[in-house]
Amino acid sequence: MTFDEGQGYVVLATLVLPLAAALILIFTPGSQKMAVRYISAVTGAILAALSIYIFVAYQVDGPEAQMNLNWAWVENVAFLGPGGISLRLAVDGISALMALLTGVVAFAGALASWKIEYRNKDFYILYWILLAGVYGTFFAYDLFFFFFFYELAVMPLYLLIGVWGSTRKEYGAAKLTLMLVGGSVLIWIGIFATFHQAGIGTFDLPSLWAAGQDGTISATAQKVIFPLMVVGCGVLAALWPFHTWSPDGHMSAPTAVSMVHAGVLMKLGAFGIIRLGIQLLPEGAAFWMPALMVLGTIGAVYGATAALTQRDFKLISGYSSVSHMGYVLMGLATMNTIGITGAVLQMFSHGVMTALVFLMIGALYDQAHTRDMKEFGGLGRVMPLWVIFYAIAGLANVGLPGFSGFTAEFHIFVGTFRTYPVFGALAIFAAALAAAYMLRMFATVFFGPLNPHWKDLKDLTPLERLSGAMLIASIVIMGVWWAPFTERVGHTVTLLPGVTG
Amino acid sequence: MVPLENYLALSAIVFALGVYGVLARRNAVMILMSVELMLNAVNINFVAFAAYLDPGRIVGAIFAVFIITVAAAEVGLALAIVIRLFRNRATANVDEAATMKW
Amino acid sequence: MSFYDQWSAILIAAIAGFILVFTALIATRILAPFARERAKGISYECGMLPIGRNWAQVHVRYYLIAIVFLLFDVETVFIFPWAITYLSLAEFIFWQMILFIAILSLGLVYAWKRGVLEWK
Amino acid sequence: MRDYALFIPEYIACGVALLVIALELFAPRLRKDLLAYLTALGAVAWFAAGLAFLDRDPKSYQGLFISDDFTAFFRLLAAGIVFVVALMSAEFLKRQRGVDQGEFYGLLLVAGSAMTIMAGATELLTAYLALEVLSFSLYVLVGILKRDLRSNEASLKYILLGAFSSALFLYGLSLVYGAAGTTSYAGIAEAFAGRDSGLDPAVAVGMMLILAGVGFKVSAAPFHMWAPDAYEGAPLPITAFLSTLSKAAGFALILRLFSTAFVTDAESWRWAFLALAAVTMTVGNLIAIQQKNLKRLVAYSSIGQVGYMLISIAALGYGDAQVGLNATSGLLVHLVGYIVTTLALFSALTAAVSRTGSEEIAGLRGLAETQPFLALVITASLFSFAGLPFFAGFATKLFMLQGATTDETIWIVALAVLNSFISLYYYLMVIRQMYLFDPLGEAVRFRVQPVLWGLAAILLLGILFIGMYPGPAFEFSEQAAKPLFESASAAASARVQAP
Amino acid sequence: MMLFADPLFGLPSWIDAIIRIVIVVLVMTVFVIYSTYGERKLVARFQQRLGPMRTGPWGLWQGFADAIKLVGKEDIRPKNADRWVFELAPYATFIPVLLTLMVLPFAENWGVRNLALGVFFVFAVLGLNIVGILMAGLGSGNKYALLGAVRAAAQMISYEIPLVVSLLCVVMITGADTGNGVGTLNLNTIAALQEDRPYIVLQPLAFLIFFTAMLSELHRAPFDIPVAESEIVGGYFVEYSGIRWSMFQLTEYASMWGFAVFGSVVFLGGWAWPFGVDSHWALQLATTFTKALAIVVVIIWIRTTVPRLRIDQLMNFSWKVLLELSFLQLIVNGIILYYDWPQELLALTSAVGAGFLIFLIIRHASARSTKGLLGTYRTLGASSS
């Protein structure tokens, strides 16, 4: 076993571990609620450790795809070509960063769900299945498995939100699930079309990428297929105008699901655009990217504007997510190194930041049972730590230097200005709006007179502090010392087809 | 000899009558009789083809005999079901047997 | 005598039968008295006025018998060709028909045991 | 010489069928579920005997029936279905009165044997007779609840429409016979290949009628009207039987008939199948949305599934043996996945309905609370139907559509994918009842009968296994599909070499 | 004596057919008229009476007088009747019977037509008779008529299977007799094959079954429950009067003669036995007539001596006794003939079976217990429960 193969098993472990946890939980008696929690916490910790390991072990001077694993899954299938379908996993710079994000958020989410009493076993089972799907999507180097894990990640959401959610949960869950699956239908059609157009009889992604770049997949076909892929993934990435599930879904979802969903799952969409759009269909990308830029900018401005008018914490965060994902799409649409790097960094940054926000909202909601901003005030006196944590998240959100948001947004703005200066200006306008809605919320909630009704609110529990601290650490590290992040991402981004310096 | 076309035309007419009966009638027994008409059209076809196109071999005739048998069994079964329905509900009209959507 | 000569005679016979009955009916039209009267049109039930609907409901056992008959009658269709040619056929075809009859008899036994043949 | 040994597995099945009937007749005081277990045992023996016929050289019985891997595949499938349905019925029939159980189980086995013959028939009369034996068994089984008005009605509608469709089918057969002068599949192919002119209108009409007839058997729209009623009126295990065995048998017949006998005129019938597929899947899924009754829902959803499968049949007519092979093996593997999923769904539903007594969707309210295992199995099956990953439906549907994709069919594959998206909506409506609502009345956990529990568990594992590791199922299906095309390609090459 | 094998006097075949048919119809009418007279006379003798004596010497013109009377009676159609069904029923009952007469060989090649499928034709056509009876019952709009028709139909179809199978037993023997291994359904040939011995010798059981079934098909006592005056006032033709009623009477007697000739051809050697196939045609005609007359007389004789069976008794007798015995006979015949065992064995086994059947019938007269399967057999299948 070479070193590289051994690392392949680490990658595999990130898939197997959550599934194994789910399997163990199935056979755990439902009444043993504490056992369930411990199992989940341990799983989350190991996952986080594995993710950090993958991130650290990624060699910036190494080959494009590292930590390969290639297991034949279906062989001797005539129409699938000689190779059939194989479980091919690998890590590149982008997925290394995404893995790190997933590990951190997953662990934090597992801890944040400690308080769930109602059928927590079932909750955790679905939670871990979801995470297995997320990891799988990030690591899959096979088109079939990419889609397999993508669907796997979307599937448990319905029940997670429908059963454990709040506020119009059925509506939110159904809307979210149907829109996301609708998106994946487009992807599926796109996959069929790609496979058929490539005509090389394999689902192996690198081979297909090569086919996309050397013109085996004709330019016309690419231009037809690209919208399918991008809109399909874009639904999950809250691409305007397919974002409408996002505020409703987030409002209904339980804390941990919001964290994972806004933090990680939405990134799957953007990640899919890189994998299936830019890498697979470069001709299509070149043709359609301006349109994506327009949509991304609309999303960014629209999200920020809408957030400005909301009173519900979760809705604010939901629209702010739309806005931030708009930045990501803008970054991708620039098609230059710095813009795309910024987009990937923004994916990470938004992931940890929004996870932190939802964690804090959950901590408040569990006690207050309301999320109406106007009912609060002066919380700094009763929940100082909560306020600090929330403030850090908010500042990162705004893009204050020293926090991850700055690093990411800076890259994006630079990239955008290089190609589309007008949109760059609009993006900065949106950032200003973000500052407005954040400060408005700070002013209302943190300061001012304390509503006596809330004087008994307790501050963060130790578990919440732990998970919050972890997320803050990620935010700060990236804001301060971004070199490890940028070089890993840049290593891969420079190799993307059609990307200009 | 009568030309083959005449047999085929006869069979087509009988078949069409049967189809019309199945579609237009609402009484289960009438529908069954219409189906029998269709099956007899098939028999005419088979026997005519066997006599004209396939001399010396009798596959068509054998087919016809089997169709007759199967049709008899089918009618037997269907009548048994009609009787059972009739005993439970006292109707043989398909329209009135509409506990479920038709 | 050809096939058509033989069967046309059967057709002529059918027509002859029709004519026979028809002439008899015409004869009675001419010869018999004809006086329409309301009471004559009433169904005959031994001189009493008819009770209830003029269609009696027939017991279900008649239908059962009809169904059983239908099956047996059609099966004899298969025995006919066999009974004519069995001597010149291979041994296993002979035994196949015996087997066929045996299966048929199983059906009869089943119906018997189920009480289809009981006339209660 | 005649090779009676080819039918040994069917002798076993029919022997057990007779035994079961006789047992009930002559030992009326016997415990009735013993009959079910005896049937299941018979199915196991049948399966075991069927295994011996795998991997053999094709062997023909008098040109009427061929024993090859394709036949063996369907034989094993039939045995498996009968096994599961028999066990399911053991529990279900305990609460039904006035059911002649010997007949019930006997007919299950007979119908299964008929399916084998349908798969192996290489001659029209044999195929027709097998089809009728299967249909007759199903007519009786649907109406087996003598005192249940719905069951009677379902049976009546089924038999009336069934008789009508077999008359259409037969008229088609007679026209084909007239054109080809023979009833053997190979002979028809030869006769059609050897003619000078194009497609005879009579043959075209004949093929369309045949298509209508078999379309009815697999309940393809617009010949699907019987399916919802028959499904709703039939006892639950028979609904499972209908939606698995009768469909599989129909496809077995279609595959063999169209891939061997009518292959010459593929150009002509391909479009009919494409249209049929498009209409079927759309109608099935759209109407399913409005359903309140579980069985009707399953009926329409299975109509939708048939629509997907018909795409493969259309691809069969692409005229290329390789495409045909791909499409067929995709169809077979999807059939396996579909059958396992359906059986899992129904064993769970049987258990749930036996407790709640309601066959409405709303009757499943709060099942996750009262019986989480059943809720899990039902959810898994529905997700598998919808084609979500992890479950059989994902992999098998993908293989099937992939195998059927050609330049001309890509639009219909897209339609199929869109349809499976629609189907997810109504599956979610069922899942919503189980997970999102509280049970009516008090939420007491209830126990599932051990047999049903075991069945559901094993089938659930089956769904997961096929979903996560479809390799073996796929190889098996491909092996089964090969015999259909070997002879065709051999004949094609022979034709080319002839001067 | 091949005069009748071809068209008479070389005429076109359809003219030849008309001539033959007219002869048969005329002779049939005379026979029917005289057999009603004969039956009344015979029954009277059995009952120590004189019977009709007034019309002509010994009442010989009685039948003609009746016929004239019937033509002169009013023809009534009840208000409730379904017009077309009611009107067409006499046609539907009479024509099939007439058609059966078309294929019977009265002497060598003396008949209207000599069909290769004679036996099959007789059954195919006789089955239609039931339709006429049902039409009469349904169309009359009368409960008794309906009941009678349904009973008649049930009885006729029940006895049809033993009837067919018993004849198939004979057909199987013809296969051995023709010498080429292929049997025949041609009635003329069947008669000729019995030159040496009539098939009743080889197949007494089959004949017994045939005879019983025949009685039932004819609604003759003791199987006359469908037309029982004392129960259902005459059965399916209760609403028919005058000439229409007489059409049913005509049908009944014509079919009685038809069956008698048919039975004599198939079982009693027809025109061929005992005088051989080369005897003079007049002798052949006389032979056939004598045998048929014997059967008719026996039918009438049975009518006067045996009491009427209940419907359950006669249905059970058919389904539970005759059907089994006929199939048994078929199988035994098959085995013996296929393996070329001596024909004496046929006679022996069949005689044993016939003995068993007669034993059952005799036991029935004195039996008390009707319980269980054995009881069923003991009482001729008449379960009274």
PDB file of N, CA, C and O in Angstrom, chain A residues 19 73 76-79 118-119 144 148 151-152 155 158-159 162 170 178 181-182 185 188 192 195-196, chain D residues 322 326 368-369 388-390 394 398-399 401-402 407 417 421 424-425 432 435-437 468 470 474 478:
ATOM      1  N   LEU A  19     -22.091   6.772   8.120  1.00  0.00           N
ATOM      2  CA  LEU A  19     -23.025   5.676   7.858  1.00  0.00           C
ATOM      3  C   LEU A  19     -22.970   4.643   8.965  1.00  0.00           C
ATOM      4  O   LEU A  19     -23.989   4.119   9.412  1.00  0.00           O
ATOM      5  N   TRP A  73     -17.218  -0.790  -8.794  1.00  0.00           N
ATOM      6  CA  TRP A  73     -18.529  -0.955  -8.164  1.00  0.00           C
ATOM      7  C   TRP A  73     -19.419  -1.843  -9.040  1.00  0.00           C
ATOM      8  O   TRP A  73     -19.934  -2.842  -8.601  1.00  0.00           O
ATOM      9  N   ASN A  76     -18.242  -5.171 -15.866  1.00  0.00           N
ATOM     10  CA  ASN A  76     -18.779  -6.036 -16.921  1.00  0.00           C
ATOM     11  C   ASN A  76     -20.154  -5.602 -17.375  1.00  0.00           C
ATOM     12  O   ASN A  76     -21.022  -6.405 -17.642  1.00  0.00           O
ATOM     13  N   VAL A  77     -20.391  -4.318 -17.379  1.00  0.00           N
ATOM     14  CA  VAL A  77     -21.667  -3.827 -17.837  1.00  0.00           C
ATOM     15  C   VAL A  77     -21.436  -3.213 -19.197  1.00  0.00           C
ATOM     16  O   VAL A  77     -20.683  -2.253 -19.317  1.00  0.00           O
ATOM     17  N   ALA A  78     -22.075  -3.844 -20.189  1.00  0.00           N
ATOM     18  CA  ALA A  78     -21.711  -3.495 -21.555  1.00  0.00           C
ATOM     19  C   ALA A  78     -21.810  -1.994 -21.812  1.00  0.00           C
ATOM     20  O   ALA A  78     -20.863  -1.365 -22.262  1.00  0.00           O
ATOM     21  N   PHE A  79     -22.950  -1.425 -21.490  1.00  0.00           N
ATOM     22  CA  PHE A  79     -23.143  -0.051 -21.934  1.00  0.00           C
ATOM     23  C   PHE A  79     -22.433   0.953 -21.042  1.00  0.00           C
ATOM     24  O   PHE A  79     -22.400   2.136 -21.340  1.00  0.00           O
ATOM     25  N   TYR A 118     -37.086  14.882  21.519  1.00  0.00           N
ATOM     26  CA  TYR A 118     -38.092  14.130  20.785  1.00  0.00           C
ATOM     27  C   TYR A 118     -37.418  13.240  19.741  1.00  0.00           C
ATOM     28  O   TYR A 118     -36.898  13.704  18.737  1.00  0.00           O
ATOM     29  N   ARG A 119     -37.373  11.939  20.016  1.00  0.00           N
ATOM     30  CA  ARG A 119     -36.831  10.951  19.070  1.00  0.00           C
ATOM     31  C   ARG A 119     -35.462  11.373  18.542  1.00  0.00           C
ATOM     32  O   ARG A 119     -35.246  11.456  17.333  1.00  0.00           O
ATOM     33  N   PHE A 144     -21.451   9.285 -11.541  1.00  0.00           N
ATOM     34  CA  PHE A 144     -22.555   8.541 -10.932  1.00  0.00           C
ATOM     35  C   PHE A 144     -22.586   8.758  -9.431  1.00  0.00           C
ATOM     36  O   PHE A 144     -23.622   9.072  -8.848  1.00  0.00           O
ATOM     37  N   PHE A 148     -25.154  10.376  -6.857  1.00  0.00           N
ATOM     38  CA  PHE A 148     -25.643   9.493  -5.792  1.00  0.00           C
ATOM     39  C   PHE A 148     -25.571  10.197  -4.445  1.00  0.00           C
ATOM     40  O   PHE A 148     -26.551  10.300  -3.704  1.00  0.00           O
ATOM     41  N   GLU A 151     -27.825  13.367  -4.087  1.00  0.00           N
ATOM     42  CA  GLU A 151     -29.201  13.037  -3.740  1.00  0.00           C
ATOM     43  C   GLU A 151     -29.305  12.573  -2.290  1.00  0.00           C
ATOM     44  O   GLU A 151     -30.253  12.883  -1.580  1.00  0.00           O
ATOM     45  N   LEU A 152     -28.301  11.823  -1.890  1.00  0.00           N
ATOM     46  CA  LEU A 152     -28.314  11.296  -0.522  1.00  0.00           C
ATOM     47  C   LEU A 152     -28.313  12.436   0.480  1.00  0.00           C
ATOM     48  O   LEU A 152     -28.922  12.351   1.543  1.00  0.00           O
ATOM     49  N   MET A 155     -31.912  14.088   0.481  1.00  0.00           N
ATOM     50  CA  MET A 155     -33.052  13.248   0.841  1.00  0.00           C
ATOM     51  C   MET A 155     -33.517  13.362   2.292  1.00  0.00           C
ATOM     52  O   MET A 155     -34.720  13.497   2.541  1.00  0.00           O
ATOM     53  N   TYR A 158     -36.152  16.390   4.216  1.00  0.00           N
ATOM     54  CA  TYR A 158     -37.594  16.491   4.373  1.00  0.00           C
ATOM     55  C   TYR A 158     -38.020  16.101   5.781  1.00  0.00           C
ATOM     56  O   TYR A 158     -38.760  16.820   6.446  1.00  0.00           O
ATOM     57  N   LEU A 159     -37.514  14.958   6.202  1.00  0.00           N
ATOM     58  CA  LEU A 159     -37.926  14.500   7.522  1.00  0.00           C
ATOM     59  C   LEU A 159     -37.274  15.342   8.613  1.00  0.00           C
ATOM     60  O   LEU A 159     -37.901  15.655   9.632  1.00  0.00           O
ATOM     61  N   GLY A 162     -39.299  18.439   8.553  1.00  0.00           N
ATOM     62  CA  GLY A 162     -40.712  18.177   8.779  1.00  0.00           C
ATOM     63  C   GLY A 162     -41.012  17.701  10.187  1.00  0.00           C
ATOM     64  O   GLY A 162     -42.042  18.031  10.759  1.00  0.00           O
ATOM     65  N   GLU A 170     -44.127  21.939   7.792  1.00  0.00           N
ATOM     66  CA  GLU A 170     -44.498  21.085   6.655  1.00  0.00           C
ATOM     67  C   GLU A 170     -44.334  21.819   5.344  1.00  0.00           C
ATOM     68  O   GLU A 170     -43.811  21.288   4.374  1.00  0.00           O
ATOM     69  N   LEU A 178     -39.017  19.608  -2.581  1.00  0.00           N
ATOM     70  CA  LEU A 178     -39.437  19.533  -3.974  1.00  0.00           C
ATOM     71  C   LEU A 178     -38.559  20.415  -4.853  1.00  0.00           C
ATOM     72  O   LEU A 178     -38.195  20.021  -5.965  1.00  0.00           O
ATOM     73  N   VAL A 181     -35.139  18.633  -5.165  1.00  0.00           N
ATOM     74  CA  VAL A 181     -35.188  17.448  -6.026  1.00  0.00           C
ATOM     75  C   VAL A 181     -35.469  17.859  -7.460  1.00  0.00           C
ATOM     76  O   VAL A 181     -34.945  17.267  -8.402  1.00  0.00           O
ATOM     77  N   GLY A 182     -36.291  18.883  -7.618  1.00  0.00           N
ATOM     78  CA  GLY A 182     -36.491  19.400  -8.967  1.00  0.00           C
ATOM     79  C   GLY A 182     -35.172  19.787  -9.599  1.00  0.00           C
ATOM     80  O   GLY A 182     -34.910  19.496 -10.767  1.00  0.00           O
ATOM     81  N   VAL A 185     -33.298  16.776 -10.625  1.00  0.00           N
ATOM     82  CA  VAL A 185     -33.822  16.189 -11.859  1.00  0.00           C
ATOM     83  C   VAL A 185     -33.099  16.785 -13.061  1.00  0.00           C
ATOM     84  O   VAL A 185     -32.685  16.071 -13.980  1.00  0.00           O
ATOM     85  N   TRP A 188     -29.812  15.324 -13.314  1.00  0.00           N
ATOM     86  CA  TRP A 188     -29.861  13.952 -13.804  1.00  0.00           C
ATOM     87  C   TRP A 188     -29.977  13.938 -15.329  1.00  0.00           C
ATOM     88  O   TRP A 188     -29.279  13.207 -16.034  1.00  0.00           O
ATOM     89  N   PHE A 192     -27.342  12.335 -18.049  1.00  0.00           N
ATOM     90  CA  PHE A 192     -27.642  11.444 -19.169  1.00  0.00           C
ATOM     91  C   PHE A 192     -27.127  12.023 -20.470  1.00  0.00           C
ATOM     92  O   PHE A 192     -26.500  11.355 -21.275  1.00  0.00           O
ATOM     93  N   PHE A 195     -23.284  11.906 -20.600  1.00  0.00           N
ATOM     94  CA  PHE A 195     -22.786  10.552 -20.817  1.00  0.00           C
ATOM     95  C   PHE A 195     -22.976  10.146 -22.268  1.00  0.00           C
ATOM     96  O   PHE A 195     -22.086   9.596 -22.909  1.00  0.00           O
ATOM     97  N   HIS A 196     -24.147  10.482 -22.768  1.00  0.00           N
ATOM     98  CA  HIS A 196     -24.445  10.064 -24.128  1.00  0.00           C
ATOM     99  C   HIS A 196     -23.623  10.848 -25.134  1.00  0.00           C
ATOM    100  O   HIS A 196     -23.120  10.304 -26.116  1.00  0.00           O
TER     101      HIS A 196
ATOM    102  N   GLN D 322     -26.674  -4.527 -29.848  1.00  0.00           N
ATOM    103  CA  GLN D 322     -26.003  -4.081 -28.629  1.00  0.00           C
ATOM    104  C   GLN D 322     -26.927  -3.165 -27.814  1.00  0.00           C
ATOM    105  O   GLN D 322     -27.085  -3.315 -26.616  1.00  0.00           O
ATOM    106  N   ASN D 326     -28.408  -3.868 -24.106  1.00  0.00           N
ATOM    107  CA  ASN D 326     -28.293  -2.912 -23.011  1.00  0.00           C
ATOM    108  C   ASN D 326     -29.663  -2.588 -22.434  1.00  0.00           C
ATOM    109  O   ASN D 326     -29.866  -2.592 -21.219  1.00  0.00           O
ATOM    110  N   ALA D 368     -44.960   6.373  12.305  1.00  0.00           N
ATOM    111  CA  ALA D 368     -43.593   6.465  12.823  1.00  0.00           C
ATOM    112  C   ALA D 368     -43.590   6.405  14.338  1.00  0.00           C
ATOM    113  O   ALA D 368     -42.605   6.000  14.954  1.00  0.00           O
ATOM    114  N   GLU D 369     -44.708   6.815  14.913  1.00  0.00           N
ATOM    115  CA  GLU D 369     -44.811   6.800  16.363  1.00  0.00           C
ATOM    116  C   GLU D 369     -45.176   5.404  16.865  1.00  0.00           C
ATOM    117  O   GLU D 369     -44.574   4.884  17.797  1.00  0.00           O
ATOM    118  N   LEU D 388     -34.441   7.524  -5.314  1.00  0.00           N
ATOM    119  CA  LEU D 388     -33.449   8.228  -4.524  1.00  0.00           C
ATOM    120  C   LEU D 388     -32.310   7.278  -4.174  1.00  0.00           C
ATOM    121  O   LEU D 388     -32.513   6.073  -4.079  1.00  0.00           O
ATOM    122  N   PRO D 389     -31.131   7.812  -4.003  1.00  0.00           N
ATOM    123  CA  PRO D 389     -29.979   6.939  -3.840  1.00  0.00           C
ATOM    124  C   PRO D 389     -30.042   6.156  -2.533  1.00  0.00           C
ATOM    125  O   PRO D 389     -30.817   6.495  -1.650  1.00  0.00           O
ATOM    126  N   PHE D 390     -29.196   5.154  -2.469  1.00  0.00           N
ATOM    127  CA  PHE D 390     -29.165   4.274  -1.322  1.00  0.00           C
ATOM    128  C   PHE D 390     -30.143   3.140  -1.520  1.00  0.00           C
ATOM    129  O   PHE D 390     -29.993   2.087  -0.958  1.00  0.00           O
ATOM    130  N   PHE D 394     -32.814   3.776  -7.321  1.00  0.00           N
ATOM    131  CA  PHE D 394     -31.862   4.738  -7.885  1.00  0.00           C
ATOM    132  C   PHE D 394     -30.971   4.078  -8.910  1.00  0.00           C
ATOM    133  O   PHE D 394     -30.929   4.473 -10.081  1.00  0.00           O
ATOM    134  N   LEU D 398     -31.476   4.176 -13.012  1.00  0.00           N
ATOM    135  CA  LEU D 398     -30.421   4.830 -13.771  1.00  0.00           C
ATOM    136  C   LEU D 398     -29.880   3.893 -14.839  1.00  0.00           C
ATOM    137  O   LEU D 398     -29.702   4.286 -15.996  1.00  0.00           O
ATOM    138  N   PHE D 399     -29.652   2.640 -14.472  1.00  0.00           N
ATOM    139  CA  PHE D 399     -29.141   1.688 -15.449  1.00  0.00           C
ATOM    140  C   PHE D 399     -30.129   1.528 -16.593  1.00  0.00           C
ATOM    141  O   PHE D 399     -29.754   1.491 -17.756  1.00  0.00           O
ATOM    142  N   LEU D 401     -32.527   3.551 -17.665  1.00  0.00           N
ATOM    143  CA  LEU D 401     -32.627   4.699 -18.566  1.00  0.00           C
ATOM    144  C   LEU D 401     -31.337   4.854 -19.363  1.00  0.00           C
ATOM    145  O   LEU D 401     -31.362   5.181 -20.550  1.00  0.00           O
ATOM    146  N   GLN D 402     -30.225   4.588 -18.713  1.00  0.00           N
ATOM    147  CA  GLN D 402     -28.962   4.709 -19.420  1.00  0.00           C
ATOM    148  C   GLN D 402     -28.904   3.729 -20.583  1.00  0.00           C
ATOM    149  O   GLN D 402     -28.484   4.069 -21.680  1.00  0.00           O
ATOM    150  N   ASP D 407     -29.894   8.403 -29.385  1.00  0.00           N
ATOM    151  CA  ASP D 407     -30.054   9.773 -29.846  1.00  0.00           C
ATOM    152  C   ASP D 407     -31.516  10.193 -29.870  1.00  0.00           C
ATOM    153  O   ASP D 407     -31.859  11.321 -29.565  1.00  0.00           O
ATOM    154  N   VAL D 417     -37.324  11.315 -16.155  1.00  0.00           N
ATOM    155  CA  VAL D 417     -36.710  11.882 -14.968  1.00  0.00           C
ATOM    156  C   VAL D 417     -37.637  12.927 -14.346  1.00  0.00           C
ATOM    157  O   VAL D 417     -37.849  12.962 -13.129  1.00  0.00           O
ATOM    158  N   PHE D 421     -39.647  12.931 -10.635  1.00  0.00           N
ATOM    159  CA  PHE D 421     -39.720  14.085  -9.738  1.00  0.00           C
ATOM    160  C   PHE D 421     -41.165  14.303  -9.277  1.00  0.00           C
ATOM    161  O   PHE D 421     -41.435  14.496  -8.089  1.00  0.00           O
ATOM    162  N   LEU D 424     -42.154  11.884  -6.668  1.00  0.00           N
ATOM    163  CA  LEU D 424     -41.658  12.139  -5.320  1.00  0.00           C
ATOM    164  C   LEU D 424     -42.678  12.916  -4.506  1.00  0.00           C
ATOM    165  O   LEU D 424     -42.829  12.718  -3.306  1.00  0.00           O
ATOM    166  N   TYR D 425     -43.428  13.766  -5.176  1.00  0.00           N
ATOM    167  CA  TYR D 425     -44.384  14.598  -4.458  1.00  0.00           C
ATOM    168  C   TYR D 425     -45.423  13.738  -3.741  1.00  0.00           C
ATOM    169  O   TYR D 425     -45.650  13.887  -2.547  1.00  0.00           O
ATOM    170  N   ARG D 432     -45.369  12.031   4.809  1.00  0.00           N
ATOM    171  CA  ARG D 432     -45.823  13.089   5.698  1.00  0.00           C
ATOM    172  C   ARG D 432     -46.810  12.530   6.723  1.00  0.00           C
ATOM    173  O   ARG D 432     -46.711  12.820   7.910  1.00  0.00           O
ATOM    174  N   TYR D 435     -44.838  10.496   9.418  1.00  0.00           N
ATOM    175  CA  TYR D 435     -43.830  11.108  10.284  1.00  0.00           C
ATOM    176  C   TYR D 435     -44.285  12.420  10.889  1.00  0.00           C
ATOM    177  O   TYR D 435     -43.893  12.762  12.002  1.00  0.00           O
ATOM    178  N   LEU D 436     -45.072  13.185  10.135  1.00  0.00           N
ATOM    179  CA  LEU D 436     -45.340  14.534  10.593  1.00  0.00           C
ATOM    180  C   LEU D 436     -46.606  14.649  11.420  1.00  0.00           C
ATOM    181  O   LEU D 436     -46.822  15.643  12.099  1.00  0.00           O
ATOM    182  N   PHE D 437     -47.459  13.651  11.376  1.00  0.00           N
ATOM    183  CA  PHE D 437     -48.712  13.757  12.106  1.00  0.00           C
ATOM    184  C   PHE D 437     -48.726  12.786  13.271  1.00  0.00           C
ATOM    185  O   PHE D 437     -48.112  11.725  13.225  1.00  0.00           O
ATOM    186  N   MET D 468     -27.056  -0.270  -3.147  1.00  0.00           N
ATOM    187  CA  MET D 468     -25.667   0.106  -2.879  1.00  0.00           C
ATOM    188  C   MET D 468     -24.676  -0.765  -3.616  1.00  0.00           C
ATOM    189  O   MET D 468     -23.537  -0.363  -3.823  1.00  0.00           O
ATOM    190  N   PRO D 470     -25.269  -2.869  -6.826  1.00  0.00           N
ATOM    191  CA  PRO D 470     -26.116  -3.494  -7.841  1.00  0.00           C
ATOM    192  C   PRO D 470     -25.363  -4.416  -8.784  1.00  0.00           C
ATOM    193  O   PRO D 470     -25.972  -4.998  -9.676  1.00  0.00           O
ATOM    194  N   PHE D 474     -27.011  -6.771 -11.624  1.00  0.00           N
ATOM    195  CA  PHE D 474     -26.850  -6.362 -13.008  1.00  0.00           C
ATOM    196  C   PHE D 474     -26.257  -7.463 -13.864  1.00  0.00           C
ATOM    197  O   PHE D 474     -26.723  -7.729 -14.969  1.00  0.00           O
ATOM    198  N   GLU D 478     -27.940  -9.154 -17.090  1.00  0.00           N
ATOM    199  CA  GLU D 478     -27.324  -9.139 -18.410  1.00  0.00           C
ATOM    200  C   GLU D 478     -27.183 -10.547 -18.959  1.00  0.00           C
ATOM    201  O   GLU D 478     -27.410 -10.801 -20.135  1.00  0.00           O
TER     202      GLU D 478
END
